[in-house]
mmCIF file of C-alpha atoms in Angstrom:
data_model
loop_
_atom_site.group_PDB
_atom_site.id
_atom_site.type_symbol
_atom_site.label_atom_id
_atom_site.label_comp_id
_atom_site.label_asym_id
_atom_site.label_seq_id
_atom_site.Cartn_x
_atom_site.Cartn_y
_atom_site.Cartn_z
ATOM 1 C CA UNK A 5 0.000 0.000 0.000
ATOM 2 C CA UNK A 6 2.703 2.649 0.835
ATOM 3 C CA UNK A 7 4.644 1.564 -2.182
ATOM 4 C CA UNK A 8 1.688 2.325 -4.684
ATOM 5 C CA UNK A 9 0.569 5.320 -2.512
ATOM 6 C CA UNK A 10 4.350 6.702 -3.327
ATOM 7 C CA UNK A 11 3.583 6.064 -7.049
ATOM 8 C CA UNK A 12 0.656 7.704 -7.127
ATOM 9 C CA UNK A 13 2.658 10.797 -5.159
ATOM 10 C CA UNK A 14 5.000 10.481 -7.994
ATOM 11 C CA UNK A 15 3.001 10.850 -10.271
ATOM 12 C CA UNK A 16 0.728 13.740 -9.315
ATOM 13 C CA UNK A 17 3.874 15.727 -8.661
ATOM 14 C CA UNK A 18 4.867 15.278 -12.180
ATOM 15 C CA UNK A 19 8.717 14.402 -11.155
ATOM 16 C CA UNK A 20 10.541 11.098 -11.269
ATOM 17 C CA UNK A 21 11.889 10.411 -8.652
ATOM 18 C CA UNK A 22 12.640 6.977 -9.051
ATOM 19 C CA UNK A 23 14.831 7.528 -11.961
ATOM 20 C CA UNK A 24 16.645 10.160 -10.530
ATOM 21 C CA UNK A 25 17.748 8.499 -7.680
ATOM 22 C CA UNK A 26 18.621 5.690 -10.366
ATOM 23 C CA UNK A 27 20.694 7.574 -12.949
ATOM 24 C CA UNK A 28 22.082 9.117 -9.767
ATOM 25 C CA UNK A 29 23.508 6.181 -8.278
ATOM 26 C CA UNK A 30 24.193 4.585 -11.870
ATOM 27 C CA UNK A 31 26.436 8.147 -12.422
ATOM 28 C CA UNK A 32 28.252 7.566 -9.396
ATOM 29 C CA UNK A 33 29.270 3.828 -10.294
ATOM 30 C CA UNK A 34 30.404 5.542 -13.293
ATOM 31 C CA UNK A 35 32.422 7.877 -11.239
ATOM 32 C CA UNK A 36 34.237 4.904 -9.615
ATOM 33 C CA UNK A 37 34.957 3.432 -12.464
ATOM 34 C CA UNK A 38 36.856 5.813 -14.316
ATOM 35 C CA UNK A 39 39.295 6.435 -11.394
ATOM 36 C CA UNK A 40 41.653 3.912 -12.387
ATOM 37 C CA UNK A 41 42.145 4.792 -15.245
ATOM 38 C CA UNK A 42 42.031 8.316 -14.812
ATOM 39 C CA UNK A 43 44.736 7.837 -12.157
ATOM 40 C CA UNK A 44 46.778 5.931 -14.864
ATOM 41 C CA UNK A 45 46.483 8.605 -16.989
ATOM 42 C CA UNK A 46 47.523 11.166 -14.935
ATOM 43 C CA UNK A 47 50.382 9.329 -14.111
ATOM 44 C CA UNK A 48 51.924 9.278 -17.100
ATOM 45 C CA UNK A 49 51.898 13.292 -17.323
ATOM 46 C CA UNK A 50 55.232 15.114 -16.857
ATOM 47 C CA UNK A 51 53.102 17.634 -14.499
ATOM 48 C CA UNK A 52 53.657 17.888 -11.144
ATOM 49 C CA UNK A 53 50.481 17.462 -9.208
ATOM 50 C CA UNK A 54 49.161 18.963 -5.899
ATOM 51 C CA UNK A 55 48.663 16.613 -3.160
ATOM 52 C CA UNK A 56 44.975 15.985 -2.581
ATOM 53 C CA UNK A 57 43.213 16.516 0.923
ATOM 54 C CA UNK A 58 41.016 13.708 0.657
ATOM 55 C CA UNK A 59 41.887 10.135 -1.060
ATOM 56 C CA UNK A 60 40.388 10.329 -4.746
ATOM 57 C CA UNK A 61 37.104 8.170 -4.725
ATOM 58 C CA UNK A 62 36.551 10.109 -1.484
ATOM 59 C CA UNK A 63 36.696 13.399 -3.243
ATOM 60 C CA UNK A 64 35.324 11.734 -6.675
ATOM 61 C CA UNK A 65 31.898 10.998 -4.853
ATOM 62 C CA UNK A 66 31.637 14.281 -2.858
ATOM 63 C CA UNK A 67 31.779 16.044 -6.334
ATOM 64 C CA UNK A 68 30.036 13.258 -8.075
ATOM 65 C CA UNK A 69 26.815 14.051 -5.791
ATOM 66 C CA UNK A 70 27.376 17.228 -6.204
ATOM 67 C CA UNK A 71 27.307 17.213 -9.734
ATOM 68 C CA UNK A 72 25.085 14.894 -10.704
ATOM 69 C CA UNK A 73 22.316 16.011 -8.689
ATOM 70 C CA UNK A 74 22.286 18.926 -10.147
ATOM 71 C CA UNK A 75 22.466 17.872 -13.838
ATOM 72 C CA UNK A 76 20.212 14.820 -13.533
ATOM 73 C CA UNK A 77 17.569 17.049 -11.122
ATOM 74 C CA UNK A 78 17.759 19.627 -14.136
ATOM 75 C CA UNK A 79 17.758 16.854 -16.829
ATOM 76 C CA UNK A 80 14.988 15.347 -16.104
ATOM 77 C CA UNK A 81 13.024 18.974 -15.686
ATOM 78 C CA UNK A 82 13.952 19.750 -19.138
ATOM 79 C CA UNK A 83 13.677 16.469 -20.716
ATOM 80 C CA UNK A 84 9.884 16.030 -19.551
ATOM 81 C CA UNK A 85 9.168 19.345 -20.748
ATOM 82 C CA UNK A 86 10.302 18.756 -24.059
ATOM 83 C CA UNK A 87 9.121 15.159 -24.389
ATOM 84 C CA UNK A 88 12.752 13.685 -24.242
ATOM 85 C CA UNK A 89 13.926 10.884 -21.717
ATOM 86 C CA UNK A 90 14.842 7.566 -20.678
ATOM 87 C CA UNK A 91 11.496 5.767 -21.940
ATOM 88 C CA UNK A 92 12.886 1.851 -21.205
ATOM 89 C CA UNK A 93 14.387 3.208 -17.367
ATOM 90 C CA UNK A 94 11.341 5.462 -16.592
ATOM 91 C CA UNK A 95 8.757 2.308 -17.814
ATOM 92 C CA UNK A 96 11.334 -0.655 -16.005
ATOM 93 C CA UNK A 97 11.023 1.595 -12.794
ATOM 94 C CA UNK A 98 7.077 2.513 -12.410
ATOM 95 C CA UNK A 99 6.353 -1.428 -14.090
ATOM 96 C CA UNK A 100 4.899 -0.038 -17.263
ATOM 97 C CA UNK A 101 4.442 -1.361 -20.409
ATOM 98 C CA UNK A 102 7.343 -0.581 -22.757
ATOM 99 C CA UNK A 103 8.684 -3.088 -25.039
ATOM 100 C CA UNK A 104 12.879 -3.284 -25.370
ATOM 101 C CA UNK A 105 13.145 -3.619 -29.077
ATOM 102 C CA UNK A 106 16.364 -5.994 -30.153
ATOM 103 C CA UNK A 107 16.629 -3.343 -33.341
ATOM 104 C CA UNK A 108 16.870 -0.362 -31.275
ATOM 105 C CA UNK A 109 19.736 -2.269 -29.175
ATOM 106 C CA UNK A 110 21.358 -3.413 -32.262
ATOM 107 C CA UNK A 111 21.129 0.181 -34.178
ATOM 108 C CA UNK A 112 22.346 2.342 -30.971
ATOM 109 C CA UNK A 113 25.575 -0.639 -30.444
ATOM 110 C CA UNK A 114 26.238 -0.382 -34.166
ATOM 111 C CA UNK A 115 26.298 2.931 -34.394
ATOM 112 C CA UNK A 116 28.313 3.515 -31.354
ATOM 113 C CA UNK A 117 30.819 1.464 -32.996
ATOM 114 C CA UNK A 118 30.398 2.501 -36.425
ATOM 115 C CA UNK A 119 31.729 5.887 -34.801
ATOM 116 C CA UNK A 120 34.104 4.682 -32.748
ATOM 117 C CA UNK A 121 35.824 3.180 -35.924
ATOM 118 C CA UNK A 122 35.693 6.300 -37.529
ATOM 119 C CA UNK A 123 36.983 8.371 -34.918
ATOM 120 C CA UNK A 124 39.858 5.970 -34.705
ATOM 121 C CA UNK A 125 40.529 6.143 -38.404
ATOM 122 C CA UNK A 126 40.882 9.941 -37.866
ATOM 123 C CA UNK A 127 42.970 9.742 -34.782
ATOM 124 C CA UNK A 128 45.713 7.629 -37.393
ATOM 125 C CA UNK A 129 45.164 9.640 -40.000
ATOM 126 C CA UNK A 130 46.973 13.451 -40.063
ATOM 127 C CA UNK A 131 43.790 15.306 -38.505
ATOM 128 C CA UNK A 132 45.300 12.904 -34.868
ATOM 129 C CA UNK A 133 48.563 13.631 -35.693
ATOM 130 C CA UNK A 134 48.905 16.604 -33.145
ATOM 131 C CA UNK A 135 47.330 14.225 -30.388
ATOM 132 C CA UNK A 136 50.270 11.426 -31.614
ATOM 133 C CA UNK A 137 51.997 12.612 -28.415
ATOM 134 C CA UNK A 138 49.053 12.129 -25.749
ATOM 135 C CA UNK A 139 49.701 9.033 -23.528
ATOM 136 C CA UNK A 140 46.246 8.423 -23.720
ATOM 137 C CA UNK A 141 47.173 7.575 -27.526
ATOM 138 C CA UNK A 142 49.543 4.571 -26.238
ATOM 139 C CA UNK A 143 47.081 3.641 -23.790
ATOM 140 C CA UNK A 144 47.341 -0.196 -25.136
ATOM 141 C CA UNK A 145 49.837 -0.102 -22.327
ATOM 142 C CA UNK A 146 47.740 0.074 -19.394
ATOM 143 C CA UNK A 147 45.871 -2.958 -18.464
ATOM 144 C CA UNK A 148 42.708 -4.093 -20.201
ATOM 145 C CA UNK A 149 40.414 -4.022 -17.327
ATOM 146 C CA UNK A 150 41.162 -0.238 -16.548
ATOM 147 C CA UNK A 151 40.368 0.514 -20.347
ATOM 148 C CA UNK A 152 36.990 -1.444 -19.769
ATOM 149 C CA UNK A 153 36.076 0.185 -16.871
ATOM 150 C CA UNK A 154 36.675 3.887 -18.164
ATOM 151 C CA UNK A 155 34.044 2.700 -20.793
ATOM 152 C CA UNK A 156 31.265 3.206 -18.389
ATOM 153 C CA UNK A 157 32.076 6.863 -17.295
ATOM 154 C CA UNK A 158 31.508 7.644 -21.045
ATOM 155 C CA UNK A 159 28.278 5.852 -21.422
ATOM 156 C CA UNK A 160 26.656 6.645 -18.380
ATOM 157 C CA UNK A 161 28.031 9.596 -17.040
ATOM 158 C CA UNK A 162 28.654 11.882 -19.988
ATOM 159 C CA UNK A 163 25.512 10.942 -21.341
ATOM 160 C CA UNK A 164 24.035 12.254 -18.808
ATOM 161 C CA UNK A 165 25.532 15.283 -18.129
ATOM 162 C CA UNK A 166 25.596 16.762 -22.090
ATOM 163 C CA UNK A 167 22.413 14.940 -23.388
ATOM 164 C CA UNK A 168 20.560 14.592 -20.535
ATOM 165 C CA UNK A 169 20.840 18.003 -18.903
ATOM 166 C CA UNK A 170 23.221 20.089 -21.604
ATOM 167 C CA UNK A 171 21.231 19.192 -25.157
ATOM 168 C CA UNK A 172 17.626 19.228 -23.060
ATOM 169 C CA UNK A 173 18.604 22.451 -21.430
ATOM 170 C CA UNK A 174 19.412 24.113 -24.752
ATOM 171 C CA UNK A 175 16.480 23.007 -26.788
ATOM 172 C CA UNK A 176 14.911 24.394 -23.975
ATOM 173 C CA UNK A 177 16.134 27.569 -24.335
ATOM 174 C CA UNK A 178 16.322 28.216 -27.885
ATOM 175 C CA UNK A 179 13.012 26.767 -27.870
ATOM 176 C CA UNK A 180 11.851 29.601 -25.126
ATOM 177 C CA UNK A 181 13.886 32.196 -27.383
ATOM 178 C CA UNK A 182 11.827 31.289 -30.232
ATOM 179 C CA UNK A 183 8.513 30.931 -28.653
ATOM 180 C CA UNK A 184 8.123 27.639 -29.392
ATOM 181 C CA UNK A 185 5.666 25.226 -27.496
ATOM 182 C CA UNK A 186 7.057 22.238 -28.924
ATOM 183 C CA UNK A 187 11.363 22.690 -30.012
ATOM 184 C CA UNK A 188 12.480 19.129 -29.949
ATOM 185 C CA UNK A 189 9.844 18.753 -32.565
ATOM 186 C CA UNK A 190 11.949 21.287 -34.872
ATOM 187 C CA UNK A 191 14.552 19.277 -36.852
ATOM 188 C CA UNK A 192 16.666 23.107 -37.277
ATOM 189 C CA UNK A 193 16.106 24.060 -33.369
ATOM 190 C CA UNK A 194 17.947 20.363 -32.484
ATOM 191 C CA UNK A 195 20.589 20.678 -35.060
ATOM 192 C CA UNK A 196 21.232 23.814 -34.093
ATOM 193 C CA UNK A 197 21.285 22.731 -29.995
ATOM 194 C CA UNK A 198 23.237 19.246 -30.549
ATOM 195 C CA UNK A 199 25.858 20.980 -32.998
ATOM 196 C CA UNK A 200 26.249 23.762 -29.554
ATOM 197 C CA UNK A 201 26.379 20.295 -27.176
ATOM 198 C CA UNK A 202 28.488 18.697 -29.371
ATOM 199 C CA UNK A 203 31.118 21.159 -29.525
ATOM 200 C CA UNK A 204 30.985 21.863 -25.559
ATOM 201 C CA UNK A 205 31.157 18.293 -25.404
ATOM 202 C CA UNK A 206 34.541 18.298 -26.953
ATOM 203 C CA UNK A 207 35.866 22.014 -25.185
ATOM 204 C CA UNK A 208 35.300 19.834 -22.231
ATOM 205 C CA UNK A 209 37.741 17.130 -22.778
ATOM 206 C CA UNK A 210 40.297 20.040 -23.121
ATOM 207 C CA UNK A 211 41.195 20.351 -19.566
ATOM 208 C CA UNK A 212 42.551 16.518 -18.932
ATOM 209 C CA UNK A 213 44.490 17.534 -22.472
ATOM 210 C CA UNK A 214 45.799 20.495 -20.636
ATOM 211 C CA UNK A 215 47.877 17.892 -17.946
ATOM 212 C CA UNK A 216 49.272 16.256 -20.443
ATOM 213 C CA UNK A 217 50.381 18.432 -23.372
ATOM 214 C CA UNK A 218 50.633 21.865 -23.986
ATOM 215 C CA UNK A 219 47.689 22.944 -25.695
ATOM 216 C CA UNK A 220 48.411 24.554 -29.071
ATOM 217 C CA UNK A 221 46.249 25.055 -31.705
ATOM 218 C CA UNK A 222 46.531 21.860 -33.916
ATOM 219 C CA UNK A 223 45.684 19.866 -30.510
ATOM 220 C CA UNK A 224 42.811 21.912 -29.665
ATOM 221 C CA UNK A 225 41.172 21.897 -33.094
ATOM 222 C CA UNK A 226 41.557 17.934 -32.951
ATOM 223 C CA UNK A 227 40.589 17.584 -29.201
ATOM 224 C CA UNK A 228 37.165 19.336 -29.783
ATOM 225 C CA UNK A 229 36.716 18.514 -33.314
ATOM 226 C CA UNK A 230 36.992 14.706 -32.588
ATOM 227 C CA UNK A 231 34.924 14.781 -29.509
ATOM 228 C CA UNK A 232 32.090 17.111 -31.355
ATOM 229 C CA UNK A 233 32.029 14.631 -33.946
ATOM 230 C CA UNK A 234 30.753 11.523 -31.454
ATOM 231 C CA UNK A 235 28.611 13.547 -30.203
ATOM 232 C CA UNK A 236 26.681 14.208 -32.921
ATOM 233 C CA UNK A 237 25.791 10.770 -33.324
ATOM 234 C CA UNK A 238 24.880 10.288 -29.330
ATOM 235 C CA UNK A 239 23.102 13.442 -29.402
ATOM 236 C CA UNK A 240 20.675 12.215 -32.355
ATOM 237 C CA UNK A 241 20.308 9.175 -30.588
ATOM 238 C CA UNK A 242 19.126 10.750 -27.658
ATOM 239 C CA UNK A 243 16.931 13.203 -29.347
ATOM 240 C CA UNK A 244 15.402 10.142 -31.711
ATOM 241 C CA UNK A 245 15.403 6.983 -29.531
ATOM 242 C CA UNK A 246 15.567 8.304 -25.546
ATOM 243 C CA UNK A 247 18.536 8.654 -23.102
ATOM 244 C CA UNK A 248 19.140 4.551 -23.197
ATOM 245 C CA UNK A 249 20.327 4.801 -26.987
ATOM 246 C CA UNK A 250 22.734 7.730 -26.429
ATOM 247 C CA UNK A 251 24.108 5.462 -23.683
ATOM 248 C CA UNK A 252 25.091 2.127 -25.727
ATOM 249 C CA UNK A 253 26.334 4.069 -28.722
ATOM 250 C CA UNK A 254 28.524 5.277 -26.401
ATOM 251 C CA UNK A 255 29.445 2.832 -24.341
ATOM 252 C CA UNK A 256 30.206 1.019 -27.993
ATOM 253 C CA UNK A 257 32.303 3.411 -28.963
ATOM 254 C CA UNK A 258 34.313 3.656 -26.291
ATOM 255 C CA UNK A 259 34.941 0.211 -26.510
ATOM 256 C CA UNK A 260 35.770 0.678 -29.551
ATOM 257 C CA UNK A 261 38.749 3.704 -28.884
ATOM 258 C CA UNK A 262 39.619 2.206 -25.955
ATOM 259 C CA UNK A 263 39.730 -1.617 -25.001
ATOM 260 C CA UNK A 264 39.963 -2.987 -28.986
ATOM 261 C CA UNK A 265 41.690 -0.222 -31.175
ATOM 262 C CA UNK A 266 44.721 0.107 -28.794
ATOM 263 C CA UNK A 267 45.258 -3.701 -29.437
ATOM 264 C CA UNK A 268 46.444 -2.748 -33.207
#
């Protein structure tokens, strides 16, 4: 009885609360996750870095609640008012009625990895060149299960913070600038949003790029142009299929960069 009277709550309020506390917790598994590879990374850099007051998961989940609540709370907002989401998560969690369709698995995995082949192509051909010196680029050093684990950062926590709350947050807005009841239904409003999301997407891998080379032009240009270029893909997938999409194709494709192209 309390459990269905907490549904019913739920759903008069208009907010999901079950799948924020989800996403929540799934974004902080993410956070975990990352760390040792992250760490790896950072060792490699010729920087000198500043001794930490707190051990790192310590400090990883202090920001990661921080965050995440913030980006997932506003996420969600934004998503429902547009009529974006995570459909399968949102259904699985309030037992309703939503089919998983094998195609819509198959598409978002292929396409994650379709990308992820591409972007590796590029990263060997002379548009990488500048990031030849990266140690992230020789990363077929560091153990396998380090690679694999940094795959889930990608798929469930970046997902979250530029499709989820970035991409829903601008179509949003432009949608508010152009009086618009209805902007994710406009195919030039999301273009226009996921090409923005996109390119913050890749401005934001800049900093870890920062410890480890200087940045100069060339790198820049390929650090963000790379990035934006993924996320184009994941942002369509979001804005076409729901949250869960965006998430595979990128989990793919970071399989893809990182546990099976460093192997050749």
């Amino acid at each position: 009885m309390a459990q269905a009277e907490t549904l019913l709550e739920e759903k008069k309020n208009g907010y999901p609360w079950r799948l924020f506390f989800f996403l929540l917790f799934c974004s902080l598994l993410g956070v975990l996750a990352v760390l040792p590879y992250l760490s790896a990374v950072l060792a490699s850099s010729t920087l000198t870095l500043k001794p930490l007051p707190l051990p790192l998961p310590i400090l990883a989940l202090i920001q990661g609640v921080t965050n995440f609540s913030i980006a997932i709370g506003l996420g969600l907002w934004f998503a429902r008012k547009l009529g974006l989401g995570a459909p399968i998560l949102e259904a699985w969690l309030y037992r309703k009625s939503y089919p998983i369709s094998p195609r819509l698995v198959a598409i978002s995995c292929l396409t994650g990895v379709g990308l992820g082949v591409m972007t590796l192509l590029l990263l060997r051909s002379p548009i990488g060149a500048p990031l030849a010196s990266l140690p992230v680029a020789t990363e077929g050093v560091m153990p396998l299960w380090k690679r694999f684990l940094a795959c889930f950062y990608g798929g469930l926590c970046e997902e979250m913070l530029m499709r989820l709350f970035f991409l829903s947050f601008l179509l949003w807005l432009f949608g508010k600038c152009a009086r618009m009841s209805h902007p994710a239904r406009s195919r030039i409003i999301f273009w226009i949003a996921n090409l923005v999301a996109a390119l913050a997407f890749g401005a934001g891998h800049l900093p870890l790029a920062a410890h480890l080379v200087p940045l100069t032009f060339p790198v820049v240009t390929a650090v963000i142009s790379l990035n934006a270029f993924v996320a184009l893909g994941f942002g369509y997938l979001y804005w076409a299929r729901g949250l869960e999409a965006a998430m595979l194709a990128h989990f793919a494709a970071d399989l893809v960069l990182h546990v099976v192209g460093p192997l050749f």
